[in-house]
XYZ file of N, CA, C and O in Angstrom:
708
model
N 16.404 35.535 -5.959
C 17.343 34.729 -6.739
C 16.628 33.503 -7.310
O 15.812 32.886 -6.637
N 16.983 33.139 -8.518
C 16.442 31.922 -9.121
C 17.195 30.718 -8.568
O 18.272 30.865 -7.980
N 16.650 29.527 -8.804
C 17.338 28.314 -8.356
C 18.721 28.214 -8.990
O 19.685 27.840 -8.330
N 18.817 28.574 -10.269
C 20.110 28.504 -10.961
C 21.130 29.434 -10.321
O 22.303 29.060 -10.156
N 20.710 30.638 -9.962
C 21.616 31.589 -9.314
C 22.038 31.074 -7.937
O 23.202 31.196 -7.552
N 21.090 30.512 -7.213
C 21.403 29.954 -5.895
C 22.406 28.815 -6.035
O 23.386 28.741 -5.284
N 22.169 27.936 -6.996
C 23.069 26.800 -7.204
C 24.477 27.288 -7.535
O 25.465 26.780 -6.995
N 24.587 28.284 -8.394
C 25.906 28.842 -8.741
C 26.606 29.385 -7.502
O 27.804 29.176 -7.312
N 25.848 30.076 -6.661
C 26.429 30.622 -5.421
C 26.889 29.511 -4.483
O 27.959 29.594 -3.888
N 26.066 28.486 -4.334
C 26.426 27.361 -3.466
C 27.684 26.680 -3.996
O 28.610 26.370 -3.232
N 27.731 26.469 -5.296
C 28.895 25.809 -5.895
C 30.159 26.661 -5.793
O 31.266 26.126 -5.788
N 29.998 27.970 -5.669
C 31.142 28.869 -5.462
C 31.624 28.813 -4.007
O 32.654 29.373 -3.683
N 30.831 28.193 -3.141
C 31.220 28.080 -1.739
C 30.331 28.845 -0.783
O 30.512 28.782 0.426
N 29.363 29.567 -1.278
C 28.447 30.325 -0.432
C 27.269 29.430 -0.042
O 26.175 29.546 -0.570
N 27.511 28.535 0.902
C 26.496 27.544 1.265
C 25.308 28.140 2.011
O 24.263 27.512 2.115
N 25.441 29.354 2.516
C 24.309 29.978 3.211
C 23.120 30.193 2.276
O 21.983 30.213 2.729
N 23.371 30.355 1.001
C 22.270 30.558 0.058
C 21.458 29.276 -0.153
O 20.329 29.338 -0.631
N 22.016 28.136 0.226
C 21.297 26.864 0.082
C 20.015 26.853 0.922
O 19.022 26.223 0.560
N 20.030 27.617 2.016
C 18.843 27.694 2.881
C 17.627 28.218 2.125
O 16.485 27.874 2.451
N 17.851 29.032 1.082
C 16.734 29.548 0.294
C 16.022 28.414 -0.448
O 14.799 28.426 -0.561
N 16.777 27.465 -0.959
C 16.162 26.314 -1.639
C 15.379 25.481 -0.628
O 14.251 25.065 -0.895
N 15.969 25.251 0.520
C 15.286 24.471 1.551
C 13.984 25.153 1.949
O 12.932 24.513 2.023
N 14.053 26.452 2.180
C 12.864 27.188 2.595
C 11.767 27.118 1.525
O 10.599 26.920 1.842
N 12.160 27.221 0.264
C 11.192 27.229 -0.819
C 10.539 25.862 -1.033
O 9.356 25.773 -1.351
N 11.297 24.757 -0.861
C 10.792 23.431 -1.229
C 10.555 22.485 -0.057
O 10.092 21.371 -0.267
N 10.826 22.908 1.150
C 10.685 21.990 2.291
C 9.264 21.458 2.422
O 9.060 20.263 2.625
N 8.270 22.325 2.292
C 6.877 21.863 2.441
C 6.486 20.871 1.355
O 5.772 19.907 1.625
N 6.938 21.105 0.124
C 6.639 20.163 -0.961
C 7.199 18.776 -0.640
O 6.501 17.767 -0.768
N 8.444 18.744 -0.223
C 9.103 17.465 0.062
C 8.498 16.818 1.302
O 8.250 15.608 1.330
N 8.219 17.620 2.314
C 7.622 17.083 3.532
C 6.252 16.468 3.235
O 5.947 15.358 3.681
N 5.429 17.162 2.475
C 4.098 16.638 2.123
C 4.204 15.361 1.303
O 3.413 14.428 1.491
N 5.154 15.311 0.403
C 5.387 14.090 -0.360
C 5.754 12.946 0.591
O 5.218 11.849 0.490
N 6.635 13.224 1.535
C 7.034 12.218 2.527
C 5.872 11.738 3.371
O 5.706 10.539 3.611
N 5.016 12.662 3.808
C 3.853 12.260 4.608
C 2.904 11.404 3.780
O 2.299 10.468 4.304
N 2.789 11.705 2.500
C 1.928 10.911 1.626
C 2.422 9.478 1.516
O 1.640 8.551 1.400
N 3.728 9.321 1.556
C 4.317 7.993 1.400
C 4.405 7.257 2.732
O 4.032 6.096 2.841
N 4.890 7.939 3.770
C 5.217 7.255 5.031
C 4.150 7.381 6.119
O 4.075 6.542 6.990
N 3.367 8.464 6.097
C 2.350 8.709 7.119
C 2.927 8.575 8.531
O 2.304 8.012 9.427
N 4.135 9.079 8.697
C 4.816 8.988 9.984
C 5.719 10.214 10.097
O 6.565 10.440 9.221
N 5.539 10.992 11.157
C 6.284 12.247 11.292
C 7.787 12.029 11.349
O 8.554 12.736 10.691
N 8.228 11.056 12.130
C 9.656 10.818 12.281
C 10.282 10.389 10.963
O 11.322 10.927 10.558
N 9.663 9.435 10.293
C 10.190 8.974 9.005
C 10.164 10.095 7.971
O 11.078 10.223 7.163
N 9.110 10.894 8.003
C 8.996 11.997 7.046
C 10.074 13.041 7.310
O 10.661 13.576 6.362
N 10.339 13.348 8.563
C 11.423 14.293 8.887
C 12.770 13.749 8.404
O 13.561 14.484 7.802
N 13.027 12.476 8.667
C 14.279 11.855 8.208
C 14.368 11.873 6.687
O 15.416 12.181 6.114
N 13.264 11.535 6.047
C 13.199 11.540 4.587
C 13.484 12.936 4.031
O 14.293 13.102 3.117
N 12.826 13.945 4.594
C 12.999 15.323 4.123
C 14.449 15.758 4.259
O 15.035 16.323 3.330
N 15.035 15.462 5.392
C 16.436 15.817 5.619
C 17.340 15.100 4.616
O 18.242 15.708 4.032
N 17.089 13.839 4.393
C 17.909 13.057 3.460
C 17.786 13.587 2.028
O 18.780 13.630 1.297
N 16.591 13.996 1.644
C 16.396 14.554 0.295
C 17.266 15.795 0.120
O 17.964 15.938 -0.889
N 17.275 16.677 1.104
C 18.044 17.909 0.968
C 19.545 17.667 1.077
O 20.334 18.396 0.467
N 19.945 16.633 1.777
C 21.365 16.253 1.798
C 21.778 15.741 0.419
O 22.808 16.142 -0.127
N 20.951 14.862 -0.147
C 21.260 14.321 -1.483
C 21.226 15.429 -2.536
O 22.047 15.443 -3.452
N 20.276 16.333 -2.398
C 20.199 17.453 -3.335
C 21.490 18.268 -3.283
O 22.075 18.577 -4.319
N 21.934 18.583 -2.090
C 23.160 19.369 -1.925
C 24.364 18.659 -2.550
O 25.147 19.268 -3.274
N 24.466 17.364 -2.287
C 25.591 16.589 -2.826
C 25.565 16.498 -4.346
O 26.601 16.289 -4.972
N 24.379 16.634 -4.935
C 24.243 16.470 -6.387
C 24.044 17.779 -7.143
O 23.774 17.747 -8.345
N 24.172 18.908 -6.484
C 23.935 20.188 -7.149
C 24.811 20.383 -8.384
O 24.368 20.954 -9.373
N 26.025 19.886 -8.316
C 26.928 20.071 -9.475
C 26.446 19.305 -10.707
O 26.835 19.606 -11.820
N 25.546 18.328 -10.510
C 25.015 17.547 -11.630
C 23.789 18.193 -12.267
O 23.340 17.750 -13.315
N 23.242 19.214 -11.622
C 22.036 19.853 -12.150
C 22.348 20.573 -13.462
O 23.335 21.286 -13.574
N 21.469 20.361 -14.428
C 21.595 21.025 -15.729
C 20.415 21.975 -15.875
O 19.265 21.569 -15.713
N 20.699 23.211 -16.200
C 19.668 24.249 -16.215
C 18.591 24.042 -17.284
O 17.560 24.698 -17.241
N 18.820 23.119 -18.215
C 17.775 22.863 -19.209
C 16.653 21.985 -18.636
O 15.639 21.779 -19.290
N 16.812 21.480 -17.415
C 15.777 20.710 -16.734
C 15.050 21.593 -15.736
O 15.643 22.478 -15.129
N 13.772 21.332 -15.542
C 13.002 22.029 -14.527
C 13.537 21.625 -13.157
O 13.606 20.438 -12.838
N 13.906 22.594 -12.330
C 14.511 22.298 -11.032
C 13.577 21.500 -10.134
O 13.984 20.528 -9.504
N 12.305 21.902 -10.093
C 11.348 21.219 -9.211
C 11.193 19.757 -9.615
O 11.149 18.875 -8.762
N 11.160 19.499 -10.905
C 11.045 18.128 -11.393
C 12.283 17.332 -11.022
O 12.194 16.182 -10.598
N 13.443 17.943 -11.161
C 14.703 17.289 -10.798
C 14.730 16.975 -9.305
O 15.131 15.890 -8.889
N 14.254 17.908 -8.490
C 14.184 17.699 -7.042
C 13.237 16.552 -6.707
O 13.537 15.707 -5.867
N 12.083 16.493 -7.379
C 11.147 15.393 -7.144
C 11.764 14.052 -7.512
O 11.508 13.046 -6.856
N 12.563 14.048 -8.551
C 13.228 12.801 -8.936
C 14.152 12.330 -7.811
O 14.161 11.149 -7.454
N 14.893 13.247 -7.245
C 15.753 12.912 -6.099
C 14.895 12.421 -4.936
O 15.226 11.424 -4.277
N 13.773 13.090 -4.702
C 12.897 12.714 -3.589
C 12.305 11.322 -3.790
O 12.271 10.510 -2.849
N 11.858 11.031 -4.988
C 11.281 9.709 -5.260
C 12.336 8.623 -5.091
O 12.068 7.573 -4.489
N 13.533 8.853 -5.584
C 14.608 7.867 -5.409
C 14.952 7.687 -3.936
O 15.228 6.574 -3.483
N 14.923 8.769 -3.185
C 15.183 8.691 -1.742
C 14.074 7.898 -1.054
O 14.342 7.069 -0.176
N 12.839 8.129 -1.455
C 11.708 7.381 -0.883
C 11.856 5.891 -1.166
O 11.617 5.057 -0.289
N 12.263 5.559 -2.387
C 12.494 4.148 -2.723
C 13.548 3.538 -1.807
O 13.384 2.419 -1.324
N 14.624 4.281 -1.581
C 15.679 3.796 -0.682
C 15.129 3.567 0.727
O 15.425 2.550 1.358
N 14.346 4.518 1.222
C 13.771 4.381 2.557
C 12.855 3.170 2.636
O 12.884 2.427 3.623
N 12.034 2.976 1.610
C 11.114 1.836 1.621
C 11.871 0.515 1.561
O 11.490 -0.456 2.208
N 12.940 0.475 0.806
C 13.760 -0.748 0.754
C 14.394 -1.028 2.109
O 14.434 -2.162 2.564
N 14.899 0.016 2.753
C 15.521 -0.148 4.073
C 14.510 -0.641 5.102
O 14.845 -1.387 6.006
N 13.265 -0.181 4.962
C 12.195 -0.613 5.864
C 11.728 -2.018 5.553
O 10.924 -2.582 6.274
N 12.221 -2.543 4.436
C 11.747 -3.833 3.944
C 10.244 -3.783 3.749
O 9.495 -4.651 4.179
N 9.823 -2.707 3.100
C 8.417 -2.481 2.791
C 7.930 -3.590 1.883
O 8.464 -3.816 0.821
N 6.908 -4.291 2.335
C 6.314 -5.346 1.527
C 4.848 -5.024 1.310
O 4.083 -4.920 2.257
N 4.448 -4.834 0.063
C 3.045 -4.529 -0.182
C 2.136 -5.680 0.219
O 2.524 -6.835 0.162
N 0.941 -5.351 0.620
C -0.058 -6.361 0.971
C -0.537 -7.005 -0.320
O -0.798 -6.333 -1.305
N -0.622 -8.325 -0.323
C -1.087 -8.987 -1.539
C -2.578 -8.743 -1.726
O -3.335 -8.614 -0.773
N -3.000 -8.691 -2.977
C -4.401 -8.433 -3.300
C -5.157 -9.740 -3.470
O -4.608 -10.734 -3.922
N -6.436 -9.721 -3.128
C -7.282 -10.879 -3.405
C -7.544 -10.941 -4.896
O -7.507 -9.936 -5.594
N -7.815 -12.102 -5.373
C -8.091 -12.267 -6.804
C -9.545 -11.891 -7.086
O -10.467 -12.498 -6.567
N -9.738 -10.857 -7.916
C -11.075 -10.389 -8.270
C -11.284 -10.540 -9.770
O -11.529 -9.582 -10.480
N -11.218 -11.760 -10.270
C -11.262 -12.006 -11.712
C -12.576 -11.596 -12.351
O -12.621 -11.247 -13.522
N -13.673 -11.651 -11.613
C -14.975 -11.418 -12.234
C -15.436 -9.966 -12.197
O -16.516 -9.661 -12.672
N -14.628 -9.070 -11.639
C -15.025 -7.674 -11.558
C -14.610 -6.923 -12.817
O -13.547 -7.155 -13.372
N -15.453 -6.053 -13.275
C -15.133 -5.198 -14.418
C -15.033 -3.771 -13.892
O -15.906 -3.318 -13.155
N -13.957 -3.080 -14.275
C -13.692 -1.759 -13.720
C -13.822 -0.675 -14.779
O -13.432 -0.864 -15.916
N -14.365 0.435 -14.379
C -14.457 1.595 -15.248
C -13.368 2.576 -14.839
O -13.351 3.042 -13.705
N -12.466 2.901 -15.769
C -11.386 3.834 -15.457
C -11.935 5.185 -15.035
O -11.432 5.803 -14.107
N -13.007 5.643 -15.689
C -13.596 6.934 -15.323
C -14.119 6.906 -13.895
O -13.962 7.858 -13.143
N -14.746 5.799 -13.525
C -15.284 5.679 -12.173
C -14.149 5.650 -11.145
O -14.252 6.252 -10.080
N -13.063 4.966 -11.468
C -11.902 4.932 -10.572
C -11.324 6.330 -10.437
O -11.027 6.799 -9.336
N -11.156 7.020 -11.559
C -10.606 8.381 -11.559
C -11.453 9.299 -10.681
O -10.936 10.049 -9.871
N -12.778 9.216 -10.835
C -13.689 10.038 -10.046
C -13.552 9.719 -8.561
O -13.485 10.617 -7.722
N -13.477 8.454 -8.232
C -13.348 8.038 -6.842
C -12.030 8.498 -6.243
O -11.982 8.965 -5.106
N -10.959 8.382 -7.017
C -9.652 8.814 -6.527
C -9.678 10.306 -6.228
O -9.243 10.741 -5.162
N -10.191 11.083 -7.138
C -10.197 12.528 -6.948
C -11.072 12.946 -5.776
O -10.733 13.871 -5.050
N -12.197 12.279 -5.553
C -13.096 12.640 -4.461
C -12.541 12.231 -3.093
O -12.793 12.883 -2.094
N -11.822 11.117 -3.061
C -11.454 10.551 -1.770
C -9.973 10.607 -1.425
O -9.564 10.076 -0.394
N -9.161 11.235 -2.276
C -7.718 11.178 -2.078
C -7.278 11.724 -0.729
O -6.316 11.236 -0.155
N -7.975 12.733 -0.236
C -7.581 13.341 1.024
C -7.906 12.463 2.236
O -7.372 12.670 3.302
N -8.765 11.489 2.047
C -9.148 10.668 3.196
C -8.011 9.742 3.610
O -7.261 9.227 2.792
N -7.902 9.538 4.877
C -6.854 8.682 5.423
C -6.987 7.246 4.942
O -6.002 6.580 4.675
N -8.221 6.788 4.798
C -8.441 5.416 4.355
C -7.847 5.196 2.971
O -7.157 4.210 2.744
N -8.097 6.122 2.060
C -7.577 5.956 0.715
C -6.057 6.028 0.704
O -5.404 5.234 0.025
N -5.498 6.958 1.466
C -4.040 7.039 1.531
C -3.449 5.751 2.095
O -2.408 5.283 1.637
N -4.123 5.174 3.069
C -3.655 3.901 3.622
C -3.685 2.803 2.566
O -2.763 2.000 2.470
N -4.749 2.763 1.769
C -4.831 1.773 0.695
C -3.755 2.003 -0.357
O -3.131 1.054 -0.841
N -3.521 3.254 -0.702
C -2.490 3.570 -1.697
C -1.130 3.090 -1.207
O -0.340 2.543 -1.971
N -0.871 3.264 0.081
C 0.427 2.851 0.644
C 0.646 1.338 0.565
O 1.767 0.872 0.667
N -0.424 0.568 0.400
C -0.264 -0.883 0.316
C 0.060 -1.348 -1.103
O 0.365 -2.518 -1.304
N -0.029 -0.444 -2.069
C 0.266 -0.813 -3.455
C 1.769 -0.996 -3.642
O 2.565 -0.408 -2.915
N 2.163 -1.783 -4.633
C 3.590 -1.907 -4.938
C 4.186 -0.528 -5.206
O 3.524 0.380 -5.706
N 5.446 -0.387 -4.879
C 6.156 0.892 -4.932
C 6.008 1.629 -6.262
O 5.780 2.835 -6.287
N 6.100 0.891 -7.377
C 6.032 1.566 -8.682
C 4.676 2.231 -8.897
O 4.581 3.266 -9.547
N 3.609 1.657 -8.358
C 2.287 2.244 -8.479
C 2.061 3.346 -7.438
O 1.444 4.365 -7.721
N 2.566 3.126 -6.253
C 2.466 4.108 -5.176
C 3.050 5.442 -5.628
O 2.411 6.487 -5.511
N 4.251 5.409 -6.174
C 4.920 6.639 -6.600
C 4.148 7.358 -7.694
O 3.995 8.576 -7.654
N 3.648 6.610 -8.661
C 2.912 7.217 -9.769
C 1.640 7.900 -9.257
O 1.333 9.024 -9.645
N 0.896 7.230 -8.391
C -0.337 7.814 -7.855
C -0.054 9.070 -7.037
O -0.772 10.069 -7.145
N 0.973 9.025 -6.225
C 1.313 10.188 -5.405
C 1.715 11.363 -6.282
O 1.252 12.489 -6.080
N 2.559 11.102 -7.270
C 2.988 12.192 -8.145
C 1.811 12.787 -8.917
O 1.729 13.998 -9.099
N 0.893 11.946 -9.351
C -0.225 12.424 -10.170
C -1.310 13.104 -9.338
O -1.760 14.193 -9.663
N -1.741 12.459 -8.256
C -2.916 12.944 -7.550
C -2.635 13.744 -6.289
O -3.492 14.508 -5.856
N -1.498 13.590 -5.699
C -1.172 14.383 -4.517
C -0.305 15.574 -4.910
O -0.558 16.697 -4.515
N 0.692 15.324 -5.737
C 1.575 16.402 -6.178
C 1.062 17.096 -7.433
O 1.607 18.114 -7.847
N 0.019 16.535 -8.049
C -0.612 17.121 -9.242
C 0.361 17.374 -10.395
O 0.267 18.373 -11.092
N 1.299 16.451 -10.592
C 2.221 16.575 -11.709
C 1.551 16.078 -12.990
O 0.718 15.181 -12.958
N 1.939 16.657 -14.104
C 1.428 16.220 -15.405
C 2.107 14.899 -15.778
O 3.116 14.504 -15.181
N 1.578 14.241 -16.810
C 2.205 13.007 -17.281
C 3.653 13.272 -17.704
O 4.540 12.465 -17.441
N 3.871 14.397 -18.358
C 5.220 14.746 -18.817
C 6.168 14.922 -17.638
O 7.311 14.454 -17.672
N 5.700 15.606 -16.589
C 6.542 15.809 -15.402
C 6.827 14.480 -14.704
O 7.942 14.237 -14.252
N 5.819 13.622 -14.623
C 6.021 12.307 -14.006
C 7.027 11.508 -14.818
O 7.905 10.856 -14.253
N 6.919 11.568 -16.138
C 7.874 10.866 -17.001
C 9.289 11.357 -16.744
O 10.230 10.561 -16.659
N 9.434 12.664 -16.586
C 10.760 13.220 -16.323
C 11.276 12.798 -14.948
O 12.431 12.387 -14.803
N 10.416 12.858 -13.940
C 10.811 12.490 -12.578
C 11.205 11.016 -12.495
O 12.197 10.662 -11.866
N 10.430 10.159 -13.145
C 10.664 8.713 -13.031
C 11.592 8.154 -14.110
O 11.929 6.976 -14.076
N 11.967 8.994 -15.067
C 12.798 8.557 -16.205
C 12.130 7.436 -16.992
O 12.774 6.495 -17.436
N 10.824 7.563 -17.153
C 10.060 6.575 -17.916
C 9.353 7.294 -19.070
O 8.987 8.451 -18.942
N 9.125 6.604 -20.180
C 8.359 7.207 -21.271
C 6.927 7.519 -20.818
O 6.384 6.857 -19.932
N 6.313 8.511 -21.448
C 4.951 8.909 -21.078
C 3.989 7.731 -21.211
O 3.112 7.550 -20.363
N 4.152 6.908 -22.239
C 3.288 5.734 -22.403
C 3.387 4.790 -21.216
O 2.376 4.244 -20.756
N 4.586 4.602 -20.700
C 4.786 3.746 -19.531
C 4.135 4.366 -18.302
O 3.501 3.666 -17.500
N 4.257 5.686 -18.160
C 3.632 6.387 -17.037
C 2.114 6.175 -17.078
O 1.500 5.844 -16.069
N 1.538 6.338 -18.264
C 0.088 6.159 -18.393
C -0.330 4.721 -18.093
O -1.350 4.484 -17.437
N 0.465 3.767 -18.549
C 0.173 2.354 -18.277
C 0.263 2.056 -16.787
O -0.616 1.394 -16.217
N 1.325 2.544 -16.139
C 1.483 2.320 -14.697
C 0.339 2.971 -13.922
O -0.183 2.387 -12.972
N -0.055 4.162 -14.344
C -1.155 4.845 -13.674
C -2.463 4.066 -13.854
O -3.224 3.884 -12.905
N -2.698 3.576 -15.056
C -3.893 2.770 -15.322
C -3.902 1.515 -14.439
O -4.909 1.188 -13.800
N -2.772 0.819 -14.389
C -2.690 -0.404 -13.570
C -2.837 -0.087 -12.085
O -3.463 -0.854 -11.343
N -2.247 1.038 -11.661
C -2.375 1.443 -10.260
C -3.838 1.688 -9.919
O -4.322 1.281 -8.862
N -4.564 2.330 -10.838
C -5.981 2.593 -10.606
C -6.781 1.295 -10.577
O -7.720 1.168 -9.784
N -6.423 0.335 -11.412
C -7.114 -0.958 -11.373
C -6.896 -1.661 -10.034
O -7.842 -2.190 -9.441
N -5.650 -1.662 -9.576
C -5.362 -2.288 -8.279
C -6.105 -1.572 -7.157
O -6.666 -2.214 -6.260
N -6.108 -0.254 -7.236
C -6.810 0.518 -6.219
C -8.314 0.261 -6.297
O -8.984 0.137 -5.269
N -8.831 0.137 -7.499
C -10.262 -0.162 -7.668
C -10.604 -1.503 -7.027
O -11.654 -1.648 -6.401
N -9.731 -2.473 -7.200
C -9.964 -3.777 -6.569
C -10.025 -3.634 -5.054
O -10.882 -4.229 -4.396
N -9.112 -2.838 -4.513
C -9.101 -2.638 -3.064
C -10.342 -1.882 -2.593
O -10.856 -2.137 -1.512
N -10.795 -0.956 -3.426
C -11.982 -0.174 -3.074
C -13.276 -0.903 -3.438
O -14.361 -0.450 -3.120
N -13.116 -2.019 -4.175
C -14.246 -2.819 -4.639
C -15.215 -1.989 -5.491
O -16.429 -2.072 -5.357
N -14.617 -1.195 -6.393
C -15.407 -0.401 -7.332
C -15.688 -1.298 -8.535
O -14.781 -1.834 -9.133
N -16.952 -1.432 -8.858
C -17.311 -2.251 -10.015
C -18.521 -1.646 -10.703
O -19.229 -0.840 -10.144
N -18.717 -2.095 -11.941
C -19.874 -1.621 -12.705
C -20.965 -2.682 -12.637
O -20.734 -3.828 -12.756
């Protein structure tokens, strides 16, 4: 069954078919949660909350949108809520006025080191708007268009946020030319 067929069945009252959506997307949402929270308990709570919100909002889904992108949008909004509840405060950055950064060098470093715990820890210290963009781009491997759809931002804004996120990350990594 396609997601659209499952949604129609769920909306008709056959809630048992909802388990198919959970089974198909649970790992995606869980991995996204681990990327953000790095905590099993919080990630489990986050994953459960995403699927509760998804279920409550199924009637709002429009088939002209990509389902996975729509689900990620719900997940990102849920993550924002969780971070606000935690009173997540990003670590302030030191002022590095004299450093010059190469975007290509930052991009290369991000791609080589993204899996390392140290880099994920640094990413988690970035302000929420940058954290989400980096996770969607480099962990979830979404295109700029998909990120724009998930975040409800124009592609130009997505690219700008990603560029700024990389600059902040470069400062933390002390990458310079």
